[in-house]
Short mmCIF file of C-alpha atoms in Angstrom, two decimals:
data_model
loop_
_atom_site.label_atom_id
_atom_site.label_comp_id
_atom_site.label_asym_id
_atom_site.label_seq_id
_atom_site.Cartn_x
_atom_site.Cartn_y
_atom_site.Cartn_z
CA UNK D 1 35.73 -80.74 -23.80
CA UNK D 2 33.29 -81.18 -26.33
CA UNK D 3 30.26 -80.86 -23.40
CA UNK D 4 31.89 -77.77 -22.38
CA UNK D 5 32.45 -76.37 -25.79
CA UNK D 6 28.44 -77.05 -26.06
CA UNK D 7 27.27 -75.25 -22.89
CA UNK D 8 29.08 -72.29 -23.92
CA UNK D 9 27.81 -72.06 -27.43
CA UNK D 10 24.11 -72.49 -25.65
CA UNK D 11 24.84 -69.38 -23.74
CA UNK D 12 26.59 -67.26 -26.10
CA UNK D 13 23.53 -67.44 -28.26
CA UNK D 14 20.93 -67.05 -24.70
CA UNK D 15 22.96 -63.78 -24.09
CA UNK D 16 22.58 -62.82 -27.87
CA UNK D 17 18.89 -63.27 -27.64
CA UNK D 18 18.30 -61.82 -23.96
CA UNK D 19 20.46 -58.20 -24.92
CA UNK D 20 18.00 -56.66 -27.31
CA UNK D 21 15.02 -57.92 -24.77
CA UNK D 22 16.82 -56.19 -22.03
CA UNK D 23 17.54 -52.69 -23.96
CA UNK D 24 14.22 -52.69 -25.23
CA UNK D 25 12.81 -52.81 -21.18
CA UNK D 26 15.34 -50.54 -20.61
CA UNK D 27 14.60 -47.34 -22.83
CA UNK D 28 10.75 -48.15 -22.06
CA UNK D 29 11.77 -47.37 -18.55
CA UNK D 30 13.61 -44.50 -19.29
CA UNK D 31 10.59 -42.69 -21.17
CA UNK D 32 8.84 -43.16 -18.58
CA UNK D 33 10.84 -41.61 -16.28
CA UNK D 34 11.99 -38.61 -18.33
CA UNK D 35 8.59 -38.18 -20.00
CA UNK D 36 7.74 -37.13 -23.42
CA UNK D 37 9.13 -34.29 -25.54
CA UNK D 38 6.30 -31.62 -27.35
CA UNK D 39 8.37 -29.38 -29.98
CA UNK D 40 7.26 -27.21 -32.39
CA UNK D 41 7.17 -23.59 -34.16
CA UNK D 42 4.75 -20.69 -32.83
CA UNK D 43 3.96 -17.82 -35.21
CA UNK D 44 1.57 -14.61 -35.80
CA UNK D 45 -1.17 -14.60 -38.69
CA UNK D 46 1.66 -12.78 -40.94
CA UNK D 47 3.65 -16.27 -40.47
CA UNK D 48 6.00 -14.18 -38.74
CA UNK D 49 7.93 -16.81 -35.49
CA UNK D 50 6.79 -14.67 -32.27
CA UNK D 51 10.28 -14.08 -29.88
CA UNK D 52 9.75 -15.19 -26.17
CA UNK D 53 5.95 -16.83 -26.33
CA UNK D 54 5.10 -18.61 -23.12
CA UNK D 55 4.48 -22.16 -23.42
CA UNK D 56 3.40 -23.69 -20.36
CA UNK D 57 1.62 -27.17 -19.69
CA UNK D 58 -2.15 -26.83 -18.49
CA UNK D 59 -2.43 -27.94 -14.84
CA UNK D 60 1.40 -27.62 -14.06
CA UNK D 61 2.94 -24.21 -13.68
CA UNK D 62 6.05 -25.67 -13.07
CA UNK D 63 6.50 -26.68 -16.59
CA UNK D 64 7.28 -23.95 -19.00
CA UNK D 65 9.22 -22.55 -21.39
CA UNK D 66 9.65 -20.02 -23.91
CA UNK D 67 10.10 -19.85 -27.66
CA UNK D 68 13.78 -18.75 -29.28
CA UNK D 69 14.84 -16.47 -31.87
CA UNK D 70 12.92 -18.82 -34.42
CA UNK D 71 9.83 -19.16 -32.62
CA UNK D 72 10.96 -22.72 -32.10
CA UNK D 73 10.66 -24.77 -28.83
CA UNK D 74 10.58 -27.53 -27.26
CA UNK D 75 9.38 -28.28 -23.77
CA UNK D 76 9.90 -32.10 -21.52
CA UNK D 77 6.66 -33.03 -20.24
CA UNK D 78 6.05 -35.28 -17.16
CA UNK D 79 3.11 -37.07 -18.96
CA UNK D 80 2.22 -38.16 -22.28
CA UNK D 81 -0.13 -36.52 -23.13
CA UNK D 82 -1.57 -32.92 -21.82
CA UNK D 83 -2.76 -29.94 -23.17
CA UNK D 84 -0.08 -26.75 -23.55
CA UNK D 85 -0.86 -23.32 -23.20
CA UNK D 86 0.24 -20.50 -25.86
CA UNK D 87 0.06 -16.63 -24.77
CA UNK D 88 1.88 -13.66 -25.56
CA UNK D 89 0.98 -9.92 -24.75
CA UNK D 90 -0.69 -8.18 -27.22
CA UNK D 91 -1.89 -11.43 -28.58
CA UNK D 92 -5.12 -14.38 -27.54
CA UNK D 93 -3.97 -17.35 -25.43
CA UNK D 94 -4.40 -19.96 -27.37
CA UNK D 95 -4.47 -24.17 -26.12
CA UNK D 96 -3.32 -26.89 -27.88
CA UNK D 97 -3.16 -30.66 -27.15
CA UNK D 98 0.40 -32.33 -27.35
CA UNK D 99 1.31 -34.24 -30.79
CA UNK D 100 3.98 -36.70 -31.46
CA UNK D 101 4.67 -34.42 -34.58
CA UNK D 102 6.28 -31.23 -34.50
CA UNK D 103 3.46 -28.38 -33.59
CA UNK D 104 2.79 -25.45 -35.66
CA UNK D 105 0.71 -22.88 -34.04
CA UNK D 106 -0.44 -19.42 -35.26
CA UNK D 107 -0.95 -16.26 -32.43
CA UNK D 108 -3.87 -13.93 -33.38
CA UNK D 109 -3.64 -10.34 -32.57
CA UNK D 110 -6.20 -9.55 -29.39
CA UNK D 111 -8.21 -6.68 -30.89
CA UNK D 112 -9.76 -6.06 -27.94
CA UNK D 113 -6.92 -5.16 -26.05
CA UNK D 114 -5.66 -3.18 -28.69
CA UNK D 115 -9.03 -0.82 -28.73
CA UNK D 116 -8.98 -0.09 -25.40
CA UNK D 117 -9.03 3.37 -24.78
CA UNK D 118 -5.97 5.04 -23.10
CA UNK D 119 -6.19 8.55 -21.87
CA UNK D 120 -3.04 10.82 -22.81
CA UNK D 121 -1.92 14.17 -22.12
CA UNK D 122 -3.96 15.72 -25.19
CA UNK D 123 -7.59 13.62 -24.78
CA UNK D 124 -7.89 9.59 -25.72
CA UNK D 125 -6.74 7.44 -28.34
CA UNK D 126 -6.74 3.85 -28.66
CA UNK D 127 -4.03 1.14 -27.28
CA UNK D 128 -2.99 0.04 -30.44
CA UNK D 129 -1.54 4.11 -31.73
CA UNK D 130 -0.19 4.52 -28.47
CA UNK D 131 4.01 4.89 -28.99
CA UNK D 132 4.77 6.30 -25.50
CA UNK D 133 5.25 4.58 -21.88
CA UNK D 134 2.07 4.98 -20.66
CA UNK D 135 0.38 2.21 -18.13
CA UNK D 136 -3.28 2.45 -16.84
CA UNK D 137 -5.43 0.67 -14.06
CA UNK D 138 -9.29 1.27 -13.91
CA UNK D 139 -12.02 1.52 -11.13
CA UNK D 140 -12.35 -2.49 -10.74
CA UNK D 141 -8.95 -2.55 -9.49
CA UNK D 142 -9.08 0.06 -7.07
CA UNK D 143 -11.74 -0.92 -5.72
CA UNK D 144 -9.85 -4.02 -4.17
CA UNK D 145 -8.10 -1.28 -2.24
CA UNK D 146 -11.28 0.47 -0.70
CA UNK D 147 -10.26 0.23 2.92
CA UNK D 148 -7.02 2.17 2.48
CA UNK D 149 -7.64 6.21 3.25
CA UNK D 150 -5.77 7.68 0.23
CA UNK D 151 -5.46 7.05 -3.46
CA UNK D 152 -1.95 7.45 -3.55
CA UNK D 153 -1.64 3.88 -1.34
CA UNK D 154 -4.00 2.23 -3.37
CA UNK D 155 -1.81 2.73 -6.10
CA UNK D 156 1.12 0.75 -4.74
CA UNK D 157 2.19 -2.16 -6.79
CA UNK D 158 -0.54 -1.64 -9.28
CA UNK D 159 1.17 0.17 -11.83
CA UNK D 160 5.12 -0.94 -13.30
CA UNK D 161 7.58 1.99 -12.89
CA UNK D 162 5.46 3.86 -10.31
CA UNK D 163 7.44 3.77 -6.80
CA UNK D 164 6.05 4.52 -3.90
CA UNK D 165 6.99 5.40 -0.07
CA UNK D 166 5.85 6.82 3.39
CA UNK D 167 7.14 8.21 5.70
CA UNK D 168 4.27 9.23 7.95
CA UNK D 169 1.29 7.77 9.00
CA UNK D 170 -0.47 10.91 10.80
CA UNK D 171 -4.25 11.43 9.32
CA UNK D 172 -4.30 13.70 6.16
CA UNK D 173 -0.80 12.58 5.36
CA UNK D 174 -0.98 9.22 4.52
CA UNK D 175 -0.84 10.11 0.73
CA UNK D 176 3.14 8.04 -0.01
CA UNK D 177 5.63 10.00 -1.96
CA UNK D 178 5.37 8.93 -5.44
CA UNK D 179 8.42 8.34 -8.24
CA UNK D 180 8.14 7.31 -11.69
CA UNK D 181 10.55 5.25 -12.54
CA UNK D 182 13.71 6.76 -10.40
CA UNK D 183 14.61 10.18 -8.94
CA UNK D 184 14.97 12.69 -11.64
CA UNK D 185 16.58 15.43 -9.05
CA UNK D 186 17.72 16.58 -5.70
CA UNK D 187 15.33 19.15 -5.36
CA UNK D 188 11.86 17.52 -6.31
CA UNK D 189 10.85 14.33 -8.01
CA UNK D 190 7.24 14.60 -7.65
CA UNK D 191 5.15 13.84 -10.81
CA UNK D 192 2.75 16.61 -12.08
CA UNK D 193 -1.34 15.40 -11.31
CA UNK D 194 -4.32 15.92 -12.93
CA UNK D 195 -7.87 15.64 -11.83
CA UNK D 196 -9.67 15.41 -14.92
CA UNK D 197 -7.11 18.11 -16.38
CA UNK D 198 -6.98 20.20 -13.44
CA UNK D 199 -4.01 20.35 -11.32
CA UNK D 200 -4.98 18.96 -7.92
CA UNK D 201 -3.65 17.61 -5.36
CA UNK D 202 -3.91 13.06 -4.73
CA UNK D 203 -5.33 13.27 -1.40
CA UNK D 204 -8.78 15.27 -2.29
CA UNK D 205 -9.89 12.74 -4.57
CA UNK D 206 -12.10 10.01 -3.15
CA UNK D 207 -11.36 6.14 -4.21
CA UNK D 208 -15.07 5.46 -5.27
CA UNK D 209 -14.90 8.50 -7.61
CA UNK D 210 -12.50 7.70 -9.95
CA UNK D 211 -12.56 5.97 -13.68
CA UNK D 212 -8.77 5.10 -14.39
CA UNK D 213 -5.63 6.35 -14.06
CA UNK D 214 -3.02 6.83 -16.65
CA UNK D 215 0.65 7.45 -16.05
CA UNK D 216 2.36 9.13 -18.28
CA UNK D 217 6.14 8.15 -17.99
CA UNK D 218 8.78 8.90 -20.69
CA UNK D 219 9.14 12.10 -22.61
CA UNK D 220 7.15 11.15 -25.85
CA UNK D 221 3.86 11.01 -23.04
CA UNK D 222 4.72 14.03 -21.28
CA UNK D 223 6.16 16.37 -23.91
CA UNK D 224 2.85 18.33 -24.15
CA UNK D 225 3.08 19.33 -20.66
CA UNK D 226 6.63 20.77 -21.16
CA UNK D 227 8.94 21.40 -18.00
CA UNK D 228 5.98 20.53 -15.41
CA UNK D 229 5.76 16.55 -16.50
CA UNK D 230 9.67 16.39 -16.61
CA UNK D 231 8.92 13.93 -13.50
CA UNK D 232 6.37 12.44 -15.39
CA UNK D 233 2.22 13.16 -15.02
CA UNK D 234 -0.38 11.49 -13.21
CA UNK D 235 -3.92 11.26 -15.16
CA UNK D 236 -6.69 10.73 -12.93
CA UNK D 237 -10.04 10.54 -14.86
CA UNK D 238 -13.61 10.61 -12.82
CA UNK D 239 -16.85 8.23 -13.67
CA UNK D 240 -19.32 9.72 -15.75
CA UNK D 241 -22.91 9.69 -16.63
CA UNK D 242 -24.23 7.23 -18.78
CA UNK D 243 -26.94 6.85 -20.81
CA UNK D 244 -30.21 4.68 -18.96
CA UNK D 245 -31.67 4.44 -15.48
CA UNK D 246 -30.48 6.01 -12.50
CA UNK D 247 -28.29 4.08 -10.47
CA UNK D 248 -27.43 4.14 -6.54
CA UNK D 249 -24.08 2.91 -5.32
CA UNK D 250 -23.26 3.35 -1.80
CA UNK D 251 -20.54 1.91 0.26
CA UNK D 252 -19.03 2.34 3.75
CA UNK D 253 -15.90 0.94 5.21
CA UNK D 254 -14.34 0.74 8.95
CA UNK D 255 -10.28 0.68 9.71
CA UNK D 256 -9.08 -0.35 12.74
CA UNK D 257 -5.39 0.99 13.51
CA UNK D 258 -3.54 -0.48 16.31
CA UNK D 259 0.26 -0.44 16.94
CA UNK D 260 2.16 -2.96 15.73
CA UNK D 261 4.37 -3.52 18.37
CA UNK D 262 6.38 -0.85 21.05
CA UNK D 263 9.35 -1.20 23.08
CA UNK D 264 8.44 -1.94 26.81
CA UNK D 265 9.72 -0.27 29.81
CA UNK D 266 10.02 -1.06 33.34
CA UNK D 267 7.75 1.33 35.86
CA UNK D 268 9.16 3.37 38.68
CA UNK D 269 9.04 0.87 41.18
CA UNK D 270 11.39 -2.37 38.76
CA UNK D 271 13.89 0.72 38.61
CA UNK D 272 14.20 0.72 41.64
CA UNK D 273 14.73 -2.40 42.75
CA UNK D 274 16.61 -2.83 39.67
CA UNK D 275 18.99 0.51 41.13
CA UNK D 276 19.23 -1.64 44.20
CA UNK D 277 20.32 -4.26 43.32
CA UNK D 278 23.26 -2.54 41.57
CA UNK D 279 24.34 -0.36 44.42
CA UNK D 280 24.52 -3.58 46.37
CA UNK D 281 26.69 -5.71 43.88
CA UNK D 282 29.05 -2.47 43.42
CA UNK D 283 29.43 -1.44 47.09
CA UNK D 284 33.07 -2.92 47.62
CA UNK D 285 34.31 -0.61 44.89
CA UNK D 286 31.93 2.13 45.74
CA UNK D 287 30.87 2.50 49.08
CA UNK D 288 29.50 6.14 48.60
CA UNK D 289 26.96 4.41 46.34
CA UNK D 290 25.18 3.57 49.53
CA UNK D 291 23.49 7.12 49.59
CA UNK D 292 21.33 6.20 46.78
CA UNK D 293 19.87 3.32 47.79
CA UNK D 294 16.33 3.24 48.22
CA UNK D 295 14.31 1.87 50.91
CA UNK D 296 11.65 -0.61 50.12
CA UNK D 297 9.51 1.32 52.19
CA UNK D 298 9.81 4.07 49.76
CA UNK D 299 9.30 1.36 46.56
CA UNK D 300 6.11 0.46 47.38
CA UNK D 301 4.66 3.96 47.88
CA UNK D 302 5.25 3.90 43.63
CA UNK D 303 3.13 1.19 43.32
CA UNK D 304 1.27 0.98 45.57
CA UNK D 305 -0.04 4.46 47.04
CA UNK D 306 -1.74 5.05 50.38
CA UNK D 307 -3.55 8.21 48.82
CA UNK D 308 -3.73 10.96 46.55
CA UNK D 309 -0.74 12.89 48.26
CA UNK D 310 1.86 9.97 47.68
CA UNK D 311 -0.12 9.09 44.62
CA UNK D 312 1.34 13.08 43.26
CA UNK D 313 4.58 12.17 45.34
CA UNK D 314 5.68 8.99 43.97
CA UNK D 315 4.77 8.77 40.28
CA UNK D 316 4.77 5.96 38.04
CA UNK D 317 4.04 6.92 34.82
CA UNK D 318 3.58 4.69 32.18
CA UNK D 319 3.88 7.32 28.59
CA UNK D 320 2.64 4.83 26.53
CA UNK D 321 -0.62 4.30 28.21
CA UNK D 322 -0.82 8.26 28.96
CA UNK D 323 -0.47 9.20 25.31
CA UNK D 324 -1.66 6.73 23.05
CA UNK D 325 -4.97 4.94 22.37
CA UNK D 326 -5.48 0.97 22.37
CA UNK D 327 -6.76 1.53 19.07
CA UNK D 328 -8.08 4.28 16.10
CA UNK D 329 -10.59 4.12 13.63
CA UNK D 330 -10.91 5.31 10.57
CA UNK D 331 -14.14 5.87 8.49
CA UNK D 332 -15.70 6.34 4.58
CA UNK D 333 -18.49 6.29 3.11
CA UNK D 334 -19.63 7.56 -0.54
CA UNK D 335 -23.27 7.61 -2.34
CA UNK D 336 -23.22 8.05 -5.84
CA UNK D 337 -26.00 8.90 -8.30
CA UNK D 338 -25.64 7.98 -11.84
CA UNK D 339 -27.52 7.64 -15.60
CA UNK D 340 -29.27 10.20 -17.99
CA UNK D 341 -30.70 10.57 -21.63
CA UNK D 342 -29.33 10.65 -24.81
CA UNK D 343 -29.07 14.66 -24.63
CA UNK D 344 -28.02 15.26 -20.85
CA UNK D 345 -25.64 12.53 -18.32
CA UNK D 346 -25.21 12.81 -14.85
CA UNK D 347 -23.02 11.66 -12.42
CA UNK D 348 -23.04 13.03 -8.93
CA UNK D 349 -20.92 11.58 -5.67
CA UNK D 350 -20.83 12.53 -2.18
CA UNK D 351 -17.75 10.83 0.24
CA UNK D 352 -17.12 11.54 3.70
CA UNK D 353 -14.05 10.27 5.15
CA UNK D 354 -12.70 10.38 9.02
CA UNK D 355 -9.25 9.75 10.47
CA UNK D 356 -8.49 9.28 13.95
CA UNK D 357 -5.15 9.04 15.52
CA UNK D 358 -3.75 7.20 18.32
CA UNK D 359 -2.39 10.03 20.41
CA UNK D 360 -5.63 10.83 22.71
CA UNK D 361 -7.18 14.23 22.80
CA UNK D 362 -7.03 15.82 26.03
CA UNK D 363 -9.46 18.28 28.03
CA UNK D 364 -7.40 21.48 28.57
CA UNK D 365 -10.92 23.91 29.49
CA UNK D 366 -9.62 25.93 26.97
CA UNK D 367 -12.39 26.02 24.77
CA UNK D 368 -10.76 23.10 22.66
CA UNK D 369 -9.18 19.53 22.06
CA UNK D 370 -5.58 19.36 20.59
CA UNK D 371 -4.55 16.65 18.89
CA UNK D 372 -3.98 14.84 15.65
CA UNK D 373 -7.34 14.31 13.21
CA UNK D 374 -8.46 14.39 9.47
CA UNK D 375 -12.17 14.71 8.26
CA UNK D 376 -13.09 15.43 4.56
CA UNK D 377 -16.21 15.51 2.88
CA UNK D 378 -15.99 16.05 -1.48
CA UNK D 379 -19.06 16.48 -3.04
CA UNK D 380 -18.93 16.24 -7.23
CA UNK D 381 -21.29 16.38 -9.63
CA UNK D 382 -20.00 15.41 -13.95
CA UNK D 383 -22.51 16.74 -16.28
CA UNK D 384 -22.67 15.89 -20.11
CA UNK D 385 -24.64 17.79 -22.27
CA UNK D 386 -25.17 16.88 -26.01
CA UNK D 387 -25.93 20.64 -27.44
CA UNK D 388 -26.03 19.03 -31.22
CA UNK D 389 -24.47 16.29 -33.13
CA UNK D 390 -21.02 17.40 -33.36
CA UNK D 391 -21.03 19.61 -30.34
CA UNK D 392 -20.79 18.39 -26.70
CA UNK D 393 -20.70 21.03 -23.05
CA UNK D 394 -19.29 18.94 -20.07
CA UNK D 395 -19.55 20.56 -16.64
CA UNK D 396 -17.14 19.46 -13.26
CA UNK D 397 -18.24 20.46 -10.92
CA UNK D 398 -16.38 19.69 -7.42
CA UNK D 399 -15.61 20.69 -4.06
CA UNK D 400 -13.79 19.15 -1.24
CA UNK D 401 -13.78 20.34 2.27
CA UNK D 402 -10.57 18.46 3.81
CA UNK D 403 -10.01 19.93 7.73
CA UNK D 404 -6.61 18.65 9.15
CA UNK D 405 -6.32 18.95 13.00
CA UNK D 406 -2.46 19.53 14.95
CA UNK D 407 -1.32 21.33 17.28
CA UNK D 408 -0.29 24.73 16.65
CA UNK D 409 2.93 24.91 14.23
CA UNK D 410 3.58 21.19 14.07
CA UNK D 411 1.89 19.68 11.00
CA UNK D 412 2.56 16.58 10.49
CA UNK D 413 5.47 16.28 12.45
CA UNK D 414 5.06 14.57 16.05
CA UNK D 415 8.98 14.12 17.37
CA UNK D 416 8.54 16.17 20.78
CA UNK D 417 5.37 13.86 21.61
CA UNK D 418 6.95 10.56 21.32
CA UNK D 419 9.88 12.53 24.04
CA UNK D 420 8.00 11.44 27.27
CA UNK D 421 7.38 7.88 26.24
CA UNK D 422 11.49 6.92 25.62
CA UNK D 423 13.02 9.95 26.89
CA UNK D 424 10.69 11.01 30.53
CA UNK D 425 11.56 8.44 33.27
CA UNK D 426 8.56 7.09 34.87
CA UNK D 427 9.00 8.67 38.44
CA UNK D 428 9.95 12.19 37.14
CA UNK D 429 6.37 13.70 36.97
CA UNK D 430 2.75 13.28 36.93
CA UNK D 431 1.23 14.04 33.49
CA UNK D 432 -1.60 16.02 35.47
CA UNK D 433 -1.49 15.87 39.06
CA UNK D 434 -4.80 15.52 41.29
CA UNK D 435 -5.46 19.46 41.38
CA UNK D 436 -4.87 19.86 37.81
CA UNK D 437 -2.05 21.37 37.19
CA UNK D 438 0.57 20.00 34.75
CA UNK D 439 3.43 18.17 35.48
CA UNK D 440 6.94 19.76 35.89
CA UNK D 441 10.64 18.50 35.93
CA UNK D 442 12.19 21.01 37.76
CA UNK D 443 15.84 19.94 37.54
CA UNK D 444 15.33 20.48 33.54
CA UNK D 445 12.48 20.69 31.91
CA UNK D 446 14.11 19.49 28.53
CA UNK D 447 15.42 16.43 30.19
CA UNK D 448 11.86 14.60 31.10
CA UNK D 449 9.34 17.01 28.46
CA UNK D 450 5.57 16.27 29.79
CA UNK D 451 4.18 15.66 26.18
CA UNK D 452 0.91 15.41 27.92
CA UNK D 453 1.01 19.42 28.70
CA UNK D 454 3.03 20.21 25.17
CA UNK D 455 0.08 17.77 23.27
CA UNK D 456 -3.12 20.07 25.52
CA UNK D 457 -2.01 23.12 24.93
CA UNK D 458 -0.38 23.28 21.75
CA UNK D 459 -3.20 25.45 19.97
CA UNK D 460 -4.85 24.11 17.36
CA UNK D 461 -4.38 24.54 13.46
CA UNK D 462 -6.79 23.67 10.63
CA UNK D 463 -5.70 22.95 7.18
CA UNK D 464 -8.53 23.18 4.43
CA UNK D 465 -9.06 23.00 1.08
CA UNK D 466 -11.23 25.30 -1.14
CA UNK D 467 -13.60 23.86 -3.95
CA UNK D 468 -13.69 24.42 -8.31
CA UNK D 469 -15.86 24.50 -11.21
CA UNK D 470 -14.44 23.74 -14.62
CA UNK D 471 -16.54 23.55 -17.98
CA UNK D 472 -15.17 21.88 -21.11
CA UNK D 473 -16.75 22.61 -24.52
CA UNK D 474 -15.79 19.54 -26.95
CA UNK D 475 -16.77 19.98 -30.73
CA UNK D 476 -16.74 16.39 -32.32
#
């Protein structure tokens, strides 16, 4: 007894002496796993706590957070130390490293931001005085989007509560229906533009032209325009002359626009032998079926014809092929001329731009080629004269010749062309037979249309638009 009494004393007091060895190793262990904690209190230079500052970890996006109500917060960190990142709009990003002590860091005001100049309805005023919705992108963003035809897709998902959408891709109607915000009315939602204060319309304005673009959204921004910028107003301001040196920009881009991907179709002679194979499973429960079975004989004459005369008397059509291209292109280019003195600026642009279409253009010997098409050329010249020291004589000057090819009555709308590619079986016609006359279903013409024919001799119809001048006298 009195041996065993002694071992267990000896471990009582091992076990006493191991415990606070083993919780020590323990909550090492568990810092290490969890990582450290940085806390602390973000305000502006008034000592004012800033409401929802981002506080993120440099080199690990994944670890954020934001300050509360306070300006307090407090962020878990997967190392021990690191470097955290403070930002806020309005105000400078500002880094500090990590502290064991609670962090106190101050937000300073960007001033820069805040004097940018913003262009409202009635002229420009700086960020910082500006009370209404208003957002604004500038020429080095659009001109990421220099390969798209139109303005109005460039401006997709570059400016918050602008919504865009199309619903046609023909050339000279690319420009997407724009919203502000949401639909204001049954009728018409479309916001009131302005090229350089002149109502014009989107698509006549060339990419490489333009300055910014202000959008005007709530009524406080609009107001001045009264009933016409209920839907909100577009601002599009051009470059301008500046003082120095003259300077040559020139650029050119190529598009290439293919299909994206079209149902397929089997030719005349898979029908058949698709149609065969039907009558033959279905004779014992139609026998009269037999009648319209077709020899293969007769099959291969669709595929593979001994001359022109079965070539016109056993068509196999393929509409896709017939009507569409493998590919269009689409072309612009723009030179612009810029500088000027301290009394006179300059700033003069010319832009062509070409769309072709994938429907082909057909030879009808009637003197022309019908078919979908879309060339502009806009020529612009911004003159700033300095007359004294308080009085200043701009001159626009612009003009943009935009010519819009389709057929005769149709505009943009190209329904009765796709017909013959899902609606004109294969075998019913030849688009143009060997003696060059146009195909004809003579059954009914409505059932199998020959959009070959209807595209060649639809007429053709121009839309263009007509050139201004506008002169601006600003006393300063």
């Amino acid at each position: 007894m009195k041996y065993l009494h002694l071992i267990i004393t000896k471990t009582m007091l091992l076990a006493a002496f191991l415990l606070p060895a083993s919780l020590s190793i323990q909550a090492q262990t568990g810092n290490g796993a969890t990582g450290n904690v940085a806390s602390g209190t973000v305000v502006d230079e008034n000592g004012e706590p800033v409401i929802g500052a981002s506080v993120v970890l440099k080199g690990h996006k994944g670890v954020a957070t934001a300050t509360d109500l306070d300006g307090n917060f407090k962020l878990k960190m997967p190392i021990k130390n690191g470097t955290l990142v403070f930002s806020y709009i309005g105000m400078q990003n500002k880094e500090v490293k990590t502290s064991t002590n609670p962090m106190h860091v101050i937000l300073q005001d960007d001033a820069q931001q805040l004097n940018d100049v913003v262009v409202v309805g009635y002229g420009q005023q700086k960020k910082a005085s500006v009370v209404g919705a208003i957002t604004q992108t500038d020429a080095k963003t659009l001109d990421r989007y220099s390969g798209v035809p139109s303005l109005g897709q460039a401006l997709t998902g570059n400016l918050p509560g602008v919504i865009t959408s199309s619903s046609t891709g023909m050339p000279g109607q690319e420009d997407p229906k724009i919203i502000i915000r949401a639909q204001t009315s049954w009728n018409n939602s479309d916001p009131l533009v302005l090229v350089d204060g002149v109502e014009r319309p989107m698509n006549t304005v060339d990419l490489s032209s333009v300055q910014s673009i202000s959008v005007l959204k709530d009524a406080s921004a609009t107001a001045v325009y009264g009933v016409k910028g209920a839907n909100g107003v577009i601002l599009i301001t051009t470059k301008r002359g500046q003082e120095g040196t003259a300077r040559v920009h020139a650029k050119a881009n190529a598009t290439v626009k293919v299909v994206s991907k079209l149902p397929e179709k089997y030719d005349s002679y898979d029908t058949f032998l698709l149609l065969n194979d039907v009558i033959e499973r279905e004779l014992p429960i139609s026998p009269n079926a037999w009648g319209s079975y077709t020899p293969m004989q007769i099959i291969n004459k669709y595929r593979y014809p001994a001359n022109s005369e079965e070539w016109d008397r056993y068509p196999n059509v393929d509409w896709q092929h017939e009507l569409f291209r493998d590919y269009a292109m689409s072309y612009n280019a723009s030179v612009d001329v810029s500088g000027g003195t301290k009394s006179v600026k300059y700033f003069t642009a010319v832009d062509f731009t070409h769309e072709g279409d994938l429907f082909k253009k057909f030879n009808n010997n009637r003197g022309y080629n019908s078919g979908f098409g879309y060339n502009r050329i806009n020529m612009r010249a911004n003159l700033d004269f300095d007359l004294t020291h308080t009085t200043k004589f701009s001159v626009n000057l612009f003009g943009s010749n935009g010519v819009r090819h389709f057929p005769w009555g149709q505009g943009s709308d190209s329904n009765s062309y796709w017909a013959s590619i899902y609606h004109s079986a294969p075998d019913a016609m030849r688009p143009v037979y060997s003696d060059g006359t146009y195909g004809f279903y003579a059954p009914r013409d409505a059932d199998a249309p020959n959009s070959v024919a209807l595209l060649a001799t639809s007429g053709d119809e121009k839309n263009i638009v007509l050139p201004f001048i506008r002169q601006r006298l600003t006393l300063i």
